[in-house]
Amino acid sequence: MTYLLAAAEGRFPLVDGGCTVLPPLPGGLACSVAFTGHALVATAHPAQEVLTRGADGFGGSVAPDFLRWLAGPTGWIDAIDVTLVGRGTGGPGLPARLDAESHPRVQHAKSLRRDVRVYGDERGLVTLAAGLAGRTELGIEAAPAGQGRGWGRSLLRDALGLVPEGEPVFAGVAPGNARSLRAFLAVGFVPLGSEVTIRPER
């Protein structure tokens, strides 16, 4: 969490090509976070073994062969996302959504995160949770009827009101999801690096 909060303030690890190995996340999850020229890998594997397997700050920590080794033959590997950070605005926020517990986005959030709360309205839904390393994470899914009409951006702006003013809030967006990525950038989120979460085989 220290590294992520520092990056949110513009203090990144040295661009040295290195990889810092950290303990696994709660629940036995692993992850690989890539900044410019430096990587973080949280895992139960010994640090020297991680480095021997090719983890580095120049792409090695997110290489397919390394991630498969980190997960094990039958472990689960999530998509590699762009890591973004924004700031809460402390506004009125959004109403709670009590009808969305079975929604796939909510179920996915609950499988990886803690204290998942769901908000939204006719524009779509928002999840707010304690995510990677305990950071505050925001996820969004705009309603299909609002595609191309700015619903995603307006929903995001209102979602930032759920977070105290000035407090960092993180999001992960698939690089290929250009529409979502543009929406996050338009409301003030900035990219920090990339990340992938892993549930190693047991």
Short mmCIF file of C-alpha atoms in Angstrom, two decimals:
data_model
loop_
_atom_site.label_atom_id
_atom_site.label_comp_id
_atom_site.label_asym_id
_atom_site.label_seq_id
_atom_site.Cartn_x
_atom_site.Cartn_y
_atom_site.Cartn_z
CA MET A 1 0.00 0.00 0.00
CA THR A 2 2.90 2.34 0.76
CA TYR A 3 4.19 2.09 -2.80
CA LEU A 4 0.76 2.74 -4.31
CA LEU A 5 0.06 5.77 -2.13
CA ALA A 6 3.51 7.15 -2.88
CA ALA A 7 2.91 6.70 -6.62
CA ALA A 8 -0.44 8.48 -6.24
CA GLU A 9 1.55 11.45 -4.90
CA GLY A 10 4.03 11.28 -7.78
CA ARG A 11 6.79 9.44 -5.88
CA PHE A 12 7.62 6.38 -7.94
CA PRO A 13 10.25 3.68 -7.40
CA LEU A 14 13.62 4.21 -9.03
CA VAL A 15 13.78 3.44 -12.74
CA ASP A 16 16.40 0.74 -12.25
CA GLY A 17 14.88 -2.28 -13.98
CA GLY A 18 14.49 -3.95 -10.62
CA CYS A 19 11.72 -5.88 -8.94
CA THR A 20 10.70 -5.61 -5.29
CA VAL A 21 9.23 -8.82 -3.88
CA LEU A 22 6.58 -8.42 -1.18
CA PRO A 23 4.53 -10.86 0.95
CA PRO A 24 1.32 -12.25 -0.56
CA LEU A 25 -1.94 -10.34 -0.30
CA PRO A 26 -4.74 -11.30 2.11
CA GLY A 27 -6.49 -14.50 1.13
CA GLY A 28 -3.32 -15.88 -0.45
CA LEU A 29 -3.65 -13.74 -3.57
CA ALA A 30 -0.58 -12.72 -5.56
CA CYS A 31 -0.13 -9.72 -7.81
CA SER A 32 2.32 -8.05 -10.14
CA VAL A 33 2.39 -4.26 -10.39
CA ALA A 34 4.54 -2.59 -13.04
CA PHE A 35 5.66 1.02 -12.84
CA THR A 36 8.04 2.71 -15.27
CA GLY A 37 11.28 0.75 -14.93
CA HIS A 38 10.41 -1.02 -11.67
CA ALA A 39 8.03 -3.79 -10.62
CA LEU A 40 6.39 -5.04 -7.43
CA VAL A 41 5.46 -8.69 -7.03
CA ALA A 42 3.48 -9.89 -4.01
CA THR A 43 3.78 -13.65 -3.63
CA ALA A 44 4.53 -16.52 -1.25
CA HIS A 45 7.47 -17.56 -3.45
CA PRO A 46 10.96 -16.71 -2.16
CA ALA A 47 12.34 -13.44 -3.54
CA GLN A 48 15.39 -15.02 -5.15
CA GLU A 49 13.23 -17.53 -6.98
CA VAL A 50 10.99 -14.75 -8.29
CA LEU A 51 13.99 -12.86 -9.65
CA THR A 52 15.50 -16.00 -11.13
CA ARG A 53 12.27 -16.55 -13.04
CA GLY A 54 12.80 -13.28 -14.90
CA ALA A 55 10.74 -10.72 -12.97
CA ASP A 56 12.12 -7.25 -13.67
CA GLY A 57 11.02 -3.68 -14.22
CA PHE A 58 11.21 -3.82 -17.99
CA GLY A 59 8.24 -6.10 -18.66
CA GLY A 60 9.44 -9.36 -17.18
CA SER A 61 7.06 -9.15 -14.23
CA VAL A 62 4.02 -9.26 -16.52
CA ALA A 63 5.37 -11.65 -19.15
CA PRO A 64 2.94 -14.55 -19.76
CA ASP A 65 5.44 -17.27 -18.80
CA PHE A 66 6.28 -15.52 -15.53
CA LEU A 67 2.63 -14.98 -14.61
CA ARG A 68 1.82 -18.63 -15.33
CA TRP A 69 4.70 -19.71 -13.08
CA LEU A 70 3.47 -17.33 -10.36
CA ALA A 71 -0.03 -18.80 -10.56
CA GLY A 72 0.96 -22.43 -10.99
CA PRO A 73 -0.43 -24.74 -13.69
CA THR A 74 -4.04 -24.45 -12.52
CA GLY A 75 -4.00 -21.03 -10.84
CA TRP A 76 -6.21 -18.15 -11.98
CA ILE A 77 -4.75 -15.06 -13.66
CA ASP A 78 -6.86 -11.93 -14.03
CA ALA A 79 -6.52 -9.52 -16.96
CA ILE A 80 -3.65 -7.04 -16.96
CA ASP A 81 -5.15 -3.63 -16.25
CA VAL A 82 -3.96 -0.05 -16.46
CA THR A 83 -3.68 1.26 -12.88
CA LEU A 84 -5.33 4.66 -12.46
CA VAL A 85 -5.73 7.01 -9.52
CA GLY A 86 -8.19 9.84 -8.95
CA ARG A 87 -9.28 11.95 -5.99
CA GLY A 88 -12.48 11.90 -4.03
CA THR A 89 -14.61 15.01 -4.15
CA GLY A 90 -16.71 14.41 -1.04
CA GLY A 91 -19.92 15.40 -2.81
CA PRO A 92 -23.42 13.96 -2.45
CA GLY A 93 -22.37 10.74 -4.20
CA LEU A 94 -24.87 8.16 -5.44
CA PRO A 95 -27.71 6.13 -3.92
CA ALA A 96 -27.03 2.57 -2.80
CA ARG A 97 -28.05 -0.19 -5.21
CA LEU A 98 -29.66 -3.04 -3.29
CA ASP A 99 -30.84 -4.81 -6.44
CA ALA A 100 -27.45 -5.59 -7.98
CA GLU A 101 -25.96 -8.31 -5.74
CA SER A 102 -26.11 -10.88 -8.53
CA HIS A 103 -24.60 -8.57 -11.17
CA PRO A 104 -21.41 -10.09 -12.67
CA ARG A 105 -19.34 -6.98 -11.88
CA VAL A 106 -20.43 -7.10 -8.25
CA GLN A 107 -19.72 -10.83 -7.99
CA HIS A 108 -16.27 -10.35 -9.52
CA ALA A 109 -15.50 -7.53 -7.10
CA LYS A 110 -16.53 -9.67 -4.13
CA SER A 111 -14.30 -12.53 -5.25
CA LEU A 112 -11.20 -10.32 -4.99
CA ARG A 113 -12.02 -7.41 -2.69
CA ARG A 114 -13.37 -6.70 0.77
CA ASP A 115 -16.18 -4.46 2.00
CA VAL A 116 -17.76 -4.19 -1.45
CA ARG A 117 -20.49 -1.54 -1.60
CA VAL A 118 -22.72 -0.97 -4.64
CA TYR A 119 -24.17 2.34 -5.79
CA GLY A 120 -25.78 3.73 -8.91
CA ASP A 121 -28.92 4.74 -10.75
CA GLU A 122 -30.36 4.43 -14.26
CA ARG A 123 -26.94 5.35 -15.70
CA GLY A 124 -25.31 2.19 -14.34
CA LEU A 125 -23.64 0.86 -11.23
CA VAL A 126 -20.50 1.57 -9.23
CA THR A 127 -18.61 -0.67 -6.82
CA LEU A 128 -16.48 0.80 -4.05
CA ALA A 129 -14.29 -1.57 -2.07
CA ALA A 130 -11.07 -2.24 -0.19
CA GLY A 131 -8.92 -3.69 -2.95
CA LEU A 132 -5.28 -4.40 -3.71
CA ALA A 133 -3.22 -3.88 -0.52
CA GLY A 134 -6.27 -2.34 1.14
CA ARG A 135 -6.52 0.65 -1.19
CA THR A 136 -9.89 2.22 -2.01
CA GLU A 137 -10.97 0.92 -5.43
CA LEU A 138 -13.76 2.03 -7.72
CA GLY A 139 -15.34 0.01 -10.50
CA ILE A 140 -18.02 1.13 -12.92
CA GLU A 141 -20.40 -0.32 -15.49
CA ALA A 142 -22.52 2.11 -17.49
CA ALA A 143 -25.94 1.01 -18.70
CA PRO A 144 -25.96 -0.03 -22.39
CA ALA A 145 -28.52 2.67 -23.20
CA GLY A 146 -26.02 5.34 -22.19
CA GLN A 147 -23.16 4.29 -24.43
CA GLY A 148 -21.89 7.28 -26.35
CA ARG A 149 -24.11 9.67 -24.35
CA GLY A 150 -21.69 10.57 -21.55
CA TRP A 151 -23.41 8.47 -18.89
CA GLY A 152 -20.16 6.79 -17.90
CA ARG A 153 -18.38 10.07 -17.28
CA SER A 154 -21.25 11.61 -15.33
CA LEU A 155 -21.58 8.43 -13.26
CA LEU A 156 -17.86 8.52 -12.49
CA ARG A 157 -18.00 12.17 -11.44
CA ASP A 158 -20.81 11.40 -9.03
CA ALA A 159 -19.02 8.27 -7.80
CA LEU A 160 -16.05 10.38 -6.73
CA GLY A 161 -18.41 12.06 -4.28
CA LEU A 162 -18.56 8.76 -2.38
CA VAL A 163 -14.90 9.24 -1.40
CA PRO A 164 -13.78 11.98 1.04
CA GLU A 165 -12.41 15.06 -0.67
CA GLY A 166 -8.79 14.68 -1.72
CA GLU A 167 -8.52 11.01 -0.75
CA PRO A 168 -6.95 8.81 -3.45
CA VAL A 169 -9.18 6.27 -5.15
CA PHE A 170 -7.80 3.65 -7.53
CA ALA A 171 -9.21 1.85 -10.55
CA GLY A 172 -8.04 -0.84 -12.94
CA VAL A 173 -9.12 -0.63 -16.58
CA ALA A 174 -8.35 -3.10 -19.36
CA PRO A 175 -6.09 -1.35 -21.92
CA GLY A 176 -8.35 -2.40 -24.77
CA ASN A 177 -11.42 -0.85 -23.15
CA ALA A 178 -10.72 2.52 -24.74
CA ARG A 179 -14.17 3.95 -24.03
CA SER A 180 -13.84 3.28 -20.29
CA LEU A 181 -10.23 4.46 -20.24
CA ARG A 182 -11.21 7.75 -21.90
CA ALA A 183 -14.01 8.23 -19.36
CA PHE A 184 -11.66 7.80 -16.40
CA LEU A 185 -9.08 10.14 -17.90
CA ALA A 186 -11.75 12.74 -18.67
CA VAL A 187 -12.78 13.00 -15.00
CA GLY A 188 -9.25 13.44 -13.76
CA PHE A 189 -7.82 9.96 -13.20
CA VAL A 190 -4.16 9.58 -14.15
CA PRO A 191 -2.25 6.39 -15.07
CA LEU A 192 0.35 5.02 -12.65
CA GLY A 193 1.33 1.72 -14.27
CA SER A 194 -0.24 -1.69 -14.74
CA GLU A 195 -1.36 -4.54 -12.49
CA VAL A 196 -2.57 -8.11 -12.56
CA THR A 197 -4.08 -10.12 -9.70
CA ILE A 198 -3.48 -13.85 -9.37
CA ARG A 199 -5.09 -16.62 -7.32
CA PRO A 200 -2.34 -19.25 -7.12
CA GLU A 201 -3.25 -22.92 -7.19
CA ARG A 202 -3.59 -24.46 -3.75
#
